[in-house]
mmCIF file of C-alpha atoms and ligand atoms in Angstrom:
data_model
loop_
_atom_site.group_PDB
_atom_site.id
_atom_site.type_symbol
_atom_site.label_atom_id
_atom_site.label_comp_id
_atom_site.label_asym_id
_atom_site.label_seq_id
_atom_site.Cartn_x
_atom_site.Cartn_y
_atom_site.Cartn_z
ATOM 1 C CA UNK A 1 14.108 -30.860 -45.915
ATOM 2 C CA UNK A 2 16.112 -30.912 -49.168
ATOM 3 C CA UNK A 3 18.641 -33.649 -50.032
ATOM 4 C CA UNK A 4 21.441 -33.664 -49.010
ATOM 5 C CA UNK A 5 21.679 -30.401 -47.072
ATOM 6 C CA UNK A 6 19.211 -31.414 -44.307
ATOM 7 C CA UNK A 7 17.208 -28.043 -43.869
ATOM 8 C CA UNK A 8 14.592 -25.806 -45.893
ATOM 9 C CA UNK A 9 16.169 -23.124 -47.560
ATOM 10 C CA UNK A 10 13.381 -21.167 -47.642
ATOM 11 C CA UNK A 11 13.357 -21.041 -43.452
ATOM 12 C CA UNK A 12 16.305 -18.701 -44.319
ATOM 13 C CA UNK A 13 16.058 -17.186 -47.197
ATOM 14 C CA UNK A 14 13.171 -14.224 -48.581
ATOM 15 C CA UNK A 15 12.383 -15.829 -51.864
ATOM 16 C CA UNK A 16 9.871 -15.130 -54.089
ATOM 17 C CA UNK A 17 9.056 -15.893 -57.778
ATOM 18 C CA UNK A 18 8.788 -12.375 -59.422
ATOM 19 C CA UNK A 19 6.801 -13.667 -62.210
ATOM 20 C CA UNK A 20 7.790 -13.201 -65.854
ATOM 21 C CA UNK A 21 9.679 -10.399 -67.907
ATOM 22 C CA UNK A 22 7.223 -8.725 -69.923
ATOM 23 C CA UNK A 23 8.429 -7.634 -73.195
ATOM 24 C CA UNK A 24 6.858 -6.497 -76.512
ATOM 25 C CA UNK A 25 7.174 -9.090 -78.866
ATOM 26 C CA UNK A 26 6.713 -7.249 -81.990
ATOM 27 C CA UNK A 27 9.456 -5.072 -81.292
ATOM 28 C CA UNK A 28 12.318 -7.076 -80.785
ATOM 29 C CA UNK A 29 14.919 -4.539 -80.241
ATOM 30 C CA UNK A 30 12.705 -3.622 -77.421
ATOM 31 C CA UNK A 31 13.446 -7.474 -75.740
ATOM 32 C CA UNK A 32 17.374 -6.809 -74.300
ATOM 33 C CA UNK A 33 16.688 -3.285 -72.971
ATOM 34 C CA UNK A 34 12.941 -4.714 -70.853
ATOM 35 C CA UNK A 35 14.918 -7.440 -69.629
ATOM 36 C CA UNK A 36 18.023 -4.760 -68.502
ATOM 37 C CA UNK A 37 15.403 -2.618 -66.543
ATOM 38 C CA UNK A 38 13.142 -5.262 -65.409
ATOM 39 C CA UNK A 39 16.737 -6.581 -63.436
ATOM 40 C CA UNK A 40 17.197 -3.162 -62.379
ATOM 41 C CA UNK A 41 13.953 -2.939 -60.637
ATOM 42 C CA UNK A 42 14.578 -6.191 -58.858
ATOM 43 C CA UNK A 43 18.010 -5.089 -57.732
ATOM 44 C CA UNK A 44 16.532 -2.203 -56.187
ATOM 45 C CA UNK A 45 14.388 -4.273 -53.799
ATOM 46 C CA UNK A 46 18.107 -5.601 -52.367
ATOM 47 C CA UNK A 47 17.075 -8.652 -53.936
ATOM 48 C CA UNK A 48 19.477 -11.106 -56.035
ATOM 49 C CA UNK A 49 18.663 -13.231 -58.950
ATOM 50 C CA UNK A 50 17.863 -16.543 -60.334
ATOM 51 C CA UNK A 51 16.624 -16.494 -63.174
ATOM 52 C CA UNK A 52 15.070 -18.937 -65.875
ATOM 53 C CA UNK A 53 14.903 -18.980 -69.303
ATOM 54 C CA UNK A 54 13.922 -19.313 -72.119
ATOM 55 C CA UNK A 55 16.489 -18.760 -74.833
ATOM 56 C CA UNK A 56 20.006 -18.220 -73.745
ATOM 57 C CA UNK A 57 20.260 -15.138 -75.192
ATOM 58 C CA UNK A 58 18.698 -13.674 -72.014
ATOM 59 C CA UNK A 59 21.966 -14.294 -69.731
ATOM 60 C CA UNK A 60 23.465 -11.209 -72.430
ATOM 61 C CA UNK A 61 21.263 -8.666 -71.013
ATOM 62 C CA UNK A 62 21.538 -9.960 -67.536
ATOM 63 C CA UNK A 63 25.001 -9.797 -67.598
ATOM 64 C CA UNK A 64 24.331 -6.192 -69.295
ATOM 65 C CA UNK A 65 22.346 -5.465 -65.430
ATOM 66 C CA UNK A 66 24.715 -7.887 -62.851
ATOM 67 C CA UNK A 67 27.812 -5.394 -64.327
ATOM 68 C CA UNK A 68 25.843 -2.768 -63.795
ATOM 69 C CA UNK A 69 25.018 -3.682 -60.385
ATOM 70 C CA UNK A 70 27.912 -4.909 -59.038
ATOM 71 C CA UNK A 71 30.526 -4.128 -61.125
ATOM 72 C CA UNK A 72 32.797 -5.269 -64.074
ATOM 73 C CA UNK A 73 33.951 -7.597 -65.553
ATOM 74 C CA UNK A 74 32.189 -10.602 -63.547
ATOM 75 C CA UNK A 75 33.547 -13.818 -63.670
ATOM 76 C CA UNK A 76 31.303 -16.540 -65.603
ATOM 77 C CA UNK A 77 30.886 -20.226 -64.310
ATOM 78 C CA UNK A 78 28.995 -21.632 -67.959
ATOM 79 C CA UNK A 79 27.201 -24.892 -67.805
ATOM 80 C CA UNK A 80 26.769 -25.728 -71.851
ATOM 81 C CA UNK A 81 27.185 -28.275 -74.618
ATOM 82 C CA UNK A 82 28.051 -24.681 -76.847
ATOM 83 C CA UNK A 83 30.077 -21.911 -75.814
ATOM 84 C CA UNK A 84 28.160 -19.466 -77.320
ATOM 85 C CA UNK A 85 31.120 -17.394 -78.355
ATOM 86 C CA UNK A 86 30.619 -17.634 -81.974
ATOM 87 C CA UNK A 87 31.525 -14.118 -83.496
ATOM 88 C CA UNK A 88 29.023 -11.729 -84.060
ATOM 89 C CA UNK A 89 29.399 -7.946 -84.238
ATOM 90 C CA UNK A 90 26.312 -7.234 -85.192
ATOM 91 C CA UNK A 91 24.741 -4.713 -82.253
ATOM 92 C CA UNK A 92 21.122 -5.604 -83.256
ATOM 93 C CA UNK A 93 21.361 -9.098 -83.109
ATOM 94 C CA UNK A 94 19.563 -11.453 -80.792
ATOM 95 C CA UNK A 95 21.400 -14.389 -80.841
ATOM 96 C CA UNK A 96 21.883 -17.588 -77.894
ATOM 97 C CA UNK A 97 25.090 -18.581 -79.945
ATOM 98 C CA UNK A 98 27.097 -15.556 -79.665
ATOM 99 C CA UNK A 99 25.955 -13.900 -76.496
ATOM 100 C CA UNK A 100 29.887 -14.664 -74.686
ATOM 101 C CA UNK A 101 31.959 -13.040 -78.055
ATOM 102 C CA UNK A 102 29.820 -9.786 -76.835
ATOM 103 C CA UNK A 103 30.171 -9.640 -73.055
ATOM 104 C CA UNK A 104 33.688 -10.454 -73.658
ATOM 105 C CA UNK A 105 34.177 -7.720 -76.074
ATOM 106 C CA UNK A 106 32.565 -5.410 -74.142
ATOM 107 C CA UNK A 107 34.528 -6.191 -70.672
ATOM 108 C CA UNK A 108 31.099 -7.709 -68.880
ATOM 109 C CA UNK A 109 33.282 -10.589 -68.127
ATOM 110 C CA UNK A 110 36.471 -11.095 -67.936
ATOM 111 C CA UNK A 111 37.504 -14.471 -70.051
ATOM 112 C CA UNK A 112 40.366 -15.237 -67.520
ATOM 113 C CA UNK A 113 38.610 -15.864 -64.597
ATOM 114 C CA UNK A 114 35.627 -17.503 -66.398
ATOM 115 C CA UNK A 115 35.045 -20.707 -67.150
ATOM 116 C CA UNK A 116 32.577 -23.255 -69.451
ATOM 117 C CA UNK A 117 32.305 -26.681 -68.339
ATOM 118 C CA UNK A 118 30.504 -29.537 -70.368
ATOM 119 C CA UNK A 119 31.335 -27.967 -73.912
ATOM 120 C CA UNK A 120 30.991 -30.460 -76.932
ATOM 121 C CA UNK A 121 30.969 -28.789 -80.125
ATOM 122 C CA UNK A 122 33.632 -27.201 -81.741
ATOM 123 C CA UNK A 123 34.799 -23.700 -82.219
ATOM 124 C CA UNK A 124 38.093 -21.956 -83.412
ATOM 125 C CA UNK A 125 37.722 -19.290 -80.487
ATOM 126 C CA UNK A 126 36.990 -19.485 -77.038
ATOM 127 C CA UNK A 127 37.390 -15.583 -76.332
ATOM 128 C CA UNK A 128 40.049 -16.769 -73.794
ATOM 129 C CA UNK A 129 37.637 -18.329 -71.503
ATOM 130 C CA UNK A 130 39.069 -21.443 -69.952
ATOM 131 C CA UNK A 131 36.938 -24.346 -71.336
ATOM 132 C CA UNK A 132 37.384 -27.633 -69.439
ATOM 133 C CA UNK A 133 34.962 -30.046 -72.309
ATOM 134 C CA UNK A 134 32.450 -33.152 -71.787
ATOM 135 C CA UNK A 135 35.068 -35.797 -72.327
ATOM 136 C CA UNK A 136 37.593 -33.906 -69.287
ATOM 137 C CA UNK A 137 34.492 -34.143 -67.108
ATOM 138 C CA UNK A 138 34.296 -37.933 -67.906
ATOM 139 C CA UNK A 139 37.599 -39.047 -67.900
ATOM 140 C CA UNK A 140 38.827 -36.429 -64.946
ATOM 141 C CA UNK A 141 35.812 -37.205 -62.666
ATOM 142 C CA UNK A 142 33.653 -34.198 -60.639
ATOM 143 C CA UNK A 143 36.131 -33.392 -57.684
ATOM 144 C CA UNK A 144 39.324 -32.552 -60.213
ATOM 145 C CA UNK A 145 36.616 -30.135 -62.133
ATOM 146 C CA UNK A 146 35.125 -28.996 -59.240
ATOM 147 C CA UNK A 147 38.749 -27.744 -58.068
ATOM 148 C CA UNK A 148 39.730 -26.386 -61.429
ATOM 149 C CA UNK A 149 36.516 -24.107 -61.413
ATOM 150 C CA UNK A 150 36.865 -22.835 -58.180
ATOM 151 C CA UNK A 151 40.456 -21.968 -58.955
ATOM 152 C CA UNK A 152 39.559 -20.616 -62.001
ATOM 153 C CA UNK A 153 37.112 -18.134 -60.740
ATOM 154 C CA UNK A 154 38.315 -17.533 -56.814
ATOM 155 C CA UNK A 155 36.455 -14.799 -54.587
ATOM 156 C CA UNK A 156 35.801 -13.124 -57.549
ATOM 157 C CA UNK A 157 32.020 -11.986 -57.953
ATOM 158 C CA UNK A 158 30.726 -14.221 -60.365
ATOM 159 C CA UNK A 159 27.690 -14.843 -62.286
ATOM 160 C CA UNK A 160 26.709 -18.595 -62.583
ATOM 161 C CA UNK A 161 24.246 -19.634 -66.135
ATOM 162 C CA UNK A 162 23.320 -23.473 -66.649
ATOM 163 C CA UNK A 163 21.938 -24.067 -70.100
ATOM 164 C CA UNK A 164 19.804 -27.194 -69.433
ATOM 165 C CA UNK A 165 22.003 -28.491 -72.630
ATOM 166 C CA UNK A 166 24.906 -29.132 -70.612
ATOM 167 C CA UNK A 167 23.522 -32.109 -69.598
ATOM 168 C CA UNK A 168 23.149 -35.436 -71.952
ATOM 169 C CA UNK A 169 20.155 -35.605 -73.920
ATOM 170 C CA UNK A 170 19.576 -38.654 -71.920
ATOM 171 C CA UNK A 171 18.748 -36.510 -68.932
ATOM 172 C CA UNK A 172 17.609 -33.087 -70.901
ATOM 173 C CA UNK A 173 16.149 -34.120 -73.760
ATOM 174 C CA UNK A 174 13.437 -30.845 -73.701
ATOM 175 C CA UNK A 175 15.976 -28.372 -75.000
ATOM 176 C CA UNK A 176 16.211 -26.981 -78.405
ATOM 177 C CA UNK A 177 19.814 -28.078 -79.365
ATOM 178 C CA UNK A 178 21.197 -31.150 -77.717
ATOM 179 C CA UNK A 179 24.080 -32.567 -78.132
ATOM 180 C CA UNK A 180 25.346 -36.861 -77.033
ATOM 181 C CA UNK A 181 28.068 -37.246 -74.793
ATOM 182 C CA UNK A 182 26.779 -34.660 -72.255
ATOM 183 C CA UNK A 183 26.871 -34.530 -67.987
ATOM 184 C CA UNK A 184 24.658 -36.386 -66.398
ATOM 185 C CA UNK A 185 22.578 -34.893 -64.013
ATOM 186 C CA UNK A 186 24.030 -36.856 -60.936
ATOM 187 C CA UNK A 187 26.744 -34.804 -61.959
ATOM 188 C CA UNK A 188 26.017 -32.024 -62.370
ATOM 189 C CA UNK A 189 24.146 -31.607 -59.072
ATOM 190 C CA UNK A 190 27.635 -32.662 -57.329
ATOM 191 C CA UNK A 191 29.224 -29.646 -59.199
ATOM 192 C CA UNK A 192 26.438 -27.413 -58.072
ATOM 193 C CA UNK A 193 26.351 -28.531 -54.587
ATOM 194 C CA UNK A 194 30.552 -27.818 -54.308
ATOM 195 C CA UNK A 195 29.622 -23.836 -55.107
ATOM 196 C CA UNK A 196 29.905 -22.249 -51.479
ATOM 197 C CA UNK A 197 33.365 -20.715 -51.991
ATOM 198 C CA UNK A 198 31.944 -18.934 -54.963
ATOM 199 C CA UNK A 199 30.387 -15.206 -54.722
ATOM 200 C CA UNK A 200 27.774 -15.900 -56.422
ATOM 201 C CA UNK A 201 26.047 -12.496 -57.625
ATOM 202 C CA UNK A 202 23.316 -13.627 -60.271
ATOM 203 C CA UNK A 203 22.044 -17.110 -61.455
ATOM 204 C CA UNK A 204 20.328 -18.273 -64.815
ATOM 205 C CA UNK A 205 18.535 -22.132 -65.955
ATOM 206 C CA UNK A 206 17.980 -21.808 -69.519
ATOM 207 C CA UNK A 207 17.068 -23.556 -72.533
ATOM 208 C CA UNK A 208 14.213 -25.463 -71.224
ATOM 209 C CA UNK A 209 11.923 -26.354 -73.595
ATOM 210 C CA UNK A 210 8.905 -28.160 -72.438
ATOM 211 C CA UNK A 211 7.023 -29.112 -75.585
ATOM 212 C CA UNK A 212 10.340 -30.639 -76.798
ATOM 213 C CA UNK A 213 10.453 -32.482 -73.349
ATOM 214 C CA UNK A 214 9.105 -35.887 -72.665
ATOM 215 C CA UNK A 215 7.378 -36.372 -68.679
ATOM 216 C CA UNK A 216 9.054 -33.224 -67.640
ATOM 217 C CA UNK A 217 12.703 -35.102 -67.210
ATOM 218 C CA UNK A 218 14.116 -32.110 -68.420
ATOM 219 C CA UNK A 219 11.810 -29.666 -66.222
ATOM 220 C CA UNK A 220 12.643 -32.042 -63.370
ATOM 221 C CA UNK A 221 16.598 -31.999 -63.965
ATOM 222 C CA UNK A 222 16.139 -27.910 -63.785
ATOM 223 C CA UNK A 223 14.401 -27.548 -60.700
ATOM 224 C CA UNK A 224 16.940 -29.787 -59.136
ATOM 225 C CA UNK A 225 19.815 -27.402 -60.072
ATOM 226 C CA UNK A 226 17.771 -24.306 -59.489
ATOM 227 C CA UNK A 227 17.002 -25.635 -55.767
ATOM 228 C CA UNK A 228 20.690 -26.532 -55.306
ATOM 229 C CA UNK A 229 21.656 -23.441 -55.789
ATOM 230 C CA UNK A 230 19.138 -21.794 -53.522
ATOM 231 C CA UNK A 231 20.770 -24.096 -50.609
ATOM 232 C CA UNK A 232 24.344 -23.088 -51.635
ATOM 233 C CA UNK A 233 22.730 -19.355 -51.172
ATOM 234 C CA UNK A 234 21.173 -20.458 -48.034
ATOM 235 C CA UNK A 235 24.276 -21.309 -46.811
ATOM 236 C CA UNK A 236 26.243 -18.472 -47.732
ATOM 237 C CA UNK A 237 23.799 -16.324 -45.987
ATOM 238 C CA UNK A 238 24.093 -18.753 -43.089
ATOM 239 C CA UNK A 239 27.935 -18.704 -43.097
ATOM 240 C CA UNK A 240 27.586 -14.914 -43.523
ATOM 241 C CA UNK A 241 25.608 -13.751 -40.114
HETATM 242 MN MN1 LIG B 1 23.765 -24.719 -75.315
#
Protein backbone atom coordinates (compact mmCIF):
# COMPACT_ATOMS: atom_id res chain seq x y z
CA UNK A 1 0.00 0.00 0.00
CA UNK A 2 1.53 3.42 -0.75
CA UNK A 3 1.63 6.28 1.79
CA UNK A 4 -0.68 8.09 2.30
CA UNK A 5 -3.27 6.94 -0.23
CA UNK A 6 -3.86 3.49 1.36
CA UNK A 7 -4.08 1.24 -1.87
CA UNK A 8 -1.70 -0.10 -4.78
CA UNK A 9 -1.98 1.84 -7.71
CA UNK A 10 -0.97 -0.65 -9.80
CA UNK A 11 -4.32 -2.91 -8.71
CA UNK A 12 -5.87 -0.20 -10.99
CA UNK A 13 -3.88 0.97 -13.28
CA UNK A 14 -2.06 -1.02 -16.72
CA UNK A 15 1.42 0.23 -16.19
CA UNK A 16 4.34 -0.77 -17.68
CA UNK A 17 7.93 0.58 -18.08
CA UNK A 18 8.39 0.88 -21.94
CA UNK A 19 12.04 0.82 -21.65
CA UNK A 20 14.28 3.55 -23.08
CA UNK A 21 14.11 5.95 -26.22
CA UNK A 22 16.56 4.79 -28.58
CA UNK A 23 18.21 7.44 -30.48
CA UNK A 24 21.37 7.77 -32.64
CA UNK A 25 23.80 9.54 -30.82
CA UNK A 26 26.02 10.64 -33.52
CA UNK A 27 23.37 12.36 -35.20
CA UNK A 28 22.00 14.69 -32.94
CA UNK A 29 19.46 16.34 -35.02
CA UNK A 30 18.14 12.89 -35.23
CA UNK A 31 17.49 13.00 -31.01
CA UNK A 32 14.06 15.47 -30.95
CA UNK A 33 12.37 13.84 -33.98
CA UNK A 34 13.10 9.70 -32.27
CA UNK A 35 11.83 10.98 -29.17
CA UNK A 36 8.52 12.73 -31.18
CA UNK A 37 7.76 9.27 -32.84
CA UNK A 38 8.82 7.03 -30.15
CA UNK A 39 5.69 9.13 -28.06
CA UNK A 40 3.64 8.62 -30.99
CA UNK A 41 3.93 4.94 -30.93
CA UNK A 42 3.10 4.84 -27.26
CA UNK A 43 0.05 7.02 -27.74
CA UNK A 44 -1.20 4.67 -30.16
CA UNK A 45 -1.37 1.80 -27.64
CA UNK A 46 -4.13 4.30 -25.69
CA UNK A 47 -1.47 4.57 -23.31
CA UNK A 48 -0.39 7.95 -21.41
CA UNK A 49 2.96 9.02 -20.28
CA UNK A 50 5.42 9.41 -17.58
CA UNK A 51 8.33 9.88 -18.54
CA UNK A 52 12.00 10.25 -17.10
CA UNK A 53 14.83 11.94 -18.06
CA UNK A 54 17.69 12.64 -18.63
CA UNK A 55 18.32 16.19 -19.76
CA UNK A 56 15.42 18.51 -19.71
CA UNK A 57 15.56 19.19 -23.06
CA UNK A 58 13.46 16.04 -23.64
CA UNK A 59 10.07 17.64 -22.16
CA UNK A 60 10.54 20.03 -25.78
CA UNK A 61 9.88 17.17 -27.95
CA UNK A 62 7.33 15.68 -25.69
CA UNK A 63 5.47 18.61 -25.61
CA UNK A 64 6.17 18.60 -29.59
CA UNK A 65 3.95 14.80 -29.31
CA UNK A 66 1.31 15.66 -26.08
CA UNK A 67 0.12 18.80 -28.67
CA UNK A 68 0.02 16.60 -31.16
CA UNK A 69 -2.00 14.19 -29.36
CA UNK A 70 -4.27 16.02 -27.59
CA UNK A 71 -4.24 19.26 -28.75
CA UNK A 72 -2.79 22.85 -28.36
CA UNK A 73 -1.57 24.83 -26.48
CA UNK A 74 -1.38 22.58 -23.16
CA UNK A 75 -1.10 24.11 -20.03
CA UNK A 76 2.41 23.52 -18.15
CA UNK A 77 2.64 22.84 -14.29
CA UNK A 78 6.95 23.33 -14.14
CA UNK A 79 8.71 22.07 -11.11
CA UNK A 80 12.40 23.94 -11.52
CA UNK A 81 15.09 26.01 -9.86
CA UNK A 82 15.39 27.57 -13.87
CA UNK A 83 12.70 28.45 -16.07
CA UNK A 84 14.24 27.40 -18.98
CA UNK A 85 12.89 30.23 -21.05
CA UNK A 86 16.11 31.76 -21.90
CA UNK A 87 15.84 32.98 -25.63
CA UNK A 88 16.96 30.94 -28.26
CA UNK A 89 15.83 30.98 -31.89
CA UNK A 90 18.05 28.82 -33.07
CA UNK A 91 15.84 25.69 -34.73
CA UNK A 92 18.83 23.27 -34.43
CA UNK A 93 19.57 23.73 -31.04
CA UNK A 94 19.35 21.22 -28.25
CA UNK A 95 19.24 23.08 -25.33
CA UNK A 96 17.53 22.24 -21.39
CA UNK A 97 17.72 26.12 -20.80
CA UNK A 98 15.57 27.36 -23.47
CA UNK A 99 13.20 24.55 -24.21
CA UNK A 100 9.86 26.97 -22.68
CA UNK A 101 10.97 30.35 -25.06
CA UNK A 102 10.24 27.58 -27.96
CA UNK A 103 7.00 25.85 -26.98
CA UNK A 104 5.82 29.21 -26.13
CA UNK A 105 6.71 30.63 -29.40
CA UNK A 106 5.39 28.02 -31.16
CA UNK A 107 1.79 27.90 -29.27
CA UNK A 108 2.63 24.22 -27.54
CA UNK A 109 1.68 25.94 -24.42
CA UNK A 110 -0.04 28.57 -23.66
CA UNK A 111 2.04 30.89 -20.97
CA UNK A 112 -1.30 32.03 -19.30
CA UNK A 113 -2.50 29.06 -17.98
CA UNK A 114 0.99 27.67 -17.15
CA UNK A 115 2.80 27.90 -14.36
CA UNK A 116 6.68 27.30 -12.77
CA UNK A 117 6.90 26.82 -9.19
CA UNK A 118 10.29 26.67 -7.19
CA UNK A 119 12.22 29.09 -9.65
CA UNK A 120 15.51 30.66 -8.17
CA UNK A 121 17.59 32.17 -10.69
CA UNK A 122 17.00 35.11 -12.49
CA UNK A 123 15.77 36.01 -15.89
CA UNK A 124 14.46 39.24 -17.66
CA UNK A 125 11.58 37.11 -19.38
CA UNK A 126 9.28 34.67 -18.25
CA UNK A 127 7.41 34.25 -21.74
CA UNK A 128 4.30 35.25 -19.68
CA UNK A 129 4.21 32.16 -17.70
CA UNK A 130 3.08 32.85 -14.18
CA UNK A 131 6.14 32.08 -11.96
CA UNK A 132 5.32 31.77 -8.24
CA UNK A 133 9.58 31.50 -6.95
CA UNK A 134 11.39 29.41 -4.01
CA UNK A 135 11.16 32.16 -1.45
CA UNK A 136 6.86 32.48 -2.20
CA UNK A 137 6.85 28.74 -1.56
CA UNK A 138 8.66 29.38 1.81
CA UNK A 139 7.20 32.26 3.11
CA UNK A 140 3.45 31.46 1.56
CA UNK A 141 3.47 27.79 2.74
CA UNK A 142 2.17 24.60 0.31
CA UNK A 143 -1.74 25.03 0.57
CA UNK A 144 -1.67 28.98 -0.74
CA UNK A 145 0.63 27.48 -3.79
CA UNK A 146 -1.20 24.58 -4.15
CA UNK A 147 -4.43 26.88 -4.74
CA UNK A 148 -2.66 29.36 -6.94
CA UNK A 149 -1.59 26.42 -9.34
CA UNK A 150 -4.71 24.87 -9.59
CA UNK A 151 -6.26 28.22 -10.39
CA UNK A 152 -3.74 28.95 -12.63
CA UNK A 153 -4.13 25.97 -14.81
CA UNK A 154 -8.07 24.84 -14.16
CA UNK A 155 -9.61 21.82 -16.25
CA UNK A 156 -7.38 22.68 -18.76
CA UNK A 157 -5.35 19.60 -20.23
CA UNK A 158 -2.11 20.02 -18.89
CA UNK A 159 1.23 18.55 -19.07
CA UNK A 160 3.05 18.25 -15.64
CA UNK A 161 7.49 18.17 -15.85
CA UNK A 162 9.47 18.05 -12.41
CA UNK A 163 13.13 18.78 -12.94
CA UNK A 164 14.62 16.94 -9.91
CA UNK A 165 16.35 20.62 -9.44
CA UNK A 166 13.37 22.05 -8.04
CA UNK A 167 14.14 20.64 -5.00
CA UNK A 168 17.16 21.91 -2.54
CA UNK A 169 20.37 20.45 -3.16
CA UNK A 170 19.95 19.20 0.29
CA UNK A 171 17.42 16.70 -0.95
CA UNK A 172 18.63 16.46 -4.87
CA UNK A 173 21.98 16.85 -4.82
CA UNK A 174 22.46 14.22 -8.12
CA UNK A 175 21.44 16.80 -10.67
CA UNK A 176 23.63 18.67 -12.97
CA UNK A 177 22.77 22.32 -11.95
CA UNK A 178 21.58 22.91 -8.44
CA UNK A 179 20.76 25.69 -7.00
CA UNK A 180 20.42 26.60 -2.50
CA UNK A 181 17.29 27.73 -1.28
CA UNK A 182 15.23 25.04 -3.11
CA UNK A 183 11.75 22.84 -1.99
CA UNK A 184 12.19 20.31 0.09
CA UNK A 185 10.99 17.15 -0.80
CA UNK A 186 8.32 16.93 2.07
CA UNK A 187 7.10 19.55 0.01
CA UNK A 188 7.03 18.88 -2.81
CA UNK A 189 5.29 15.51 -2.39
CA UNK A 190 2.33 17.63 -0.63
CA UNK A 191 2.12 19.66 -3.93
CA UNK A 192 2.09 16.50 -5.94
CA UNK A 193 -0.32 14.68 -3.87
CA UNK A 194 -3.00 17.99 -4.17
CA UNK A 195 -2.99 17.24 -8.26
CA UNK A 196 -6.47 15.39 -8.71
CA UNK A 197 -8.35 18.42 -10.07
CA UNK A 198 -5.73 18.63 -12.74
CA UNK A 199 -6.14 16.83 -16.33
CA UNK A 200 -3.19 15.60 -16.35
CA UNK A 201 -2.26 14.45 -20.07
CA UNK A 202 1.63 13.68 -19.95
CA UNK A 203 4.23 13.58 -17.06
CA UNK A 204 8.15 14.04 -17.05
CA UNK A 205 11.11 13.52 -13.82
CA UNK A 206 14.15 14.92 -15.21
CA UNK A 207 17.53 15.93 -14.48
CA UNK A 208 18.56 13.02 -12.48
CA UNK A 209 21.92 12.44 -12.48
CA UNK A 210 23.13 9.47 -10.64
CA UNK A 211 26.91 9.65 -10.78
CA UNK A 212 26.53 13.24 -9.43
CA UNK A 213 24.24 11.68 -6.67
CA UNK A 214 25.38 10.52 -3.31
CA UNK A 215 23.27 6.99 -1.82
CA UNK A 216 20.66 7.54 -4.40
CA UNK A 217 18.89 10.57 -2.23
CA UNK A 218 18.25 12.10 -5.33
CA UNK A 219 17.05 8.75 -7.19
CA UNK A 220 15.01 8.17 -4.04
CA UNK A 221 13.35 11.81 -3.97
CA UNK A 222 12.30 10.92 -7.85
CA UNK A 223 10.67 7.78 -7.43
CA UNK A 224 8.70 9.31 -4.66
CA UNK A 225 7.23 11.99 -7.00
CA UNK A 226 6.99 9.65 -9.93
CA UNK A 227 4.81 7.16 -7.64
CA UNK A 228 2.72 10.10 -6.39
CA UNK A 229 1.72 10.87 -9.41
CA UNK A 230 0.80 7.38 -10.50
CA UNK A 231 -1.74 7.43 -7.34
CA UNK A 232 -3.13 10.88 -8.35
CA UNK A 233 -3.68 8.91 -11.89
CA UNK A 234 -5.03 6.04 -10.04
CA UNK A 235 -7.43 8.08 -8.65
CA UNK A 236 -8.55 9.95 -11.49
CA UNK A 237 -9.24 6.75 -13.20
CA UNK A 238 -11.02 5.70 -10.02
CA UNK A 239 -13.08 8.93 -9.80
CA UNK A 240 -13.62 8.49 -13.57
CA UNK A 241 -15.60 4.89 -13.83
MN1 LIG B 1 16.48 23.15 -13.70
Amino acid sequence: MAFPWGFDPFDELAVIDYGDCWFDAHNPLSIAPSIVQHARDIFASGAKMLTFGGDHFITYPLLQAHAERFGKPLSLIHFDAHCDTWPDDNPQSLNHGTMFYKAVKEGLIDPVTSVQIGIRTWNDDFMGINVIDAPWVHTHGVQATLDRILGIVGKRPTYLTFDIDCLDPAFAPGTGTPVAGGLSSAQALTLIRGMGSVNLVGMDVVEVSPPFDHSEITALAAAHIAADLLCVLRNQKMAAK
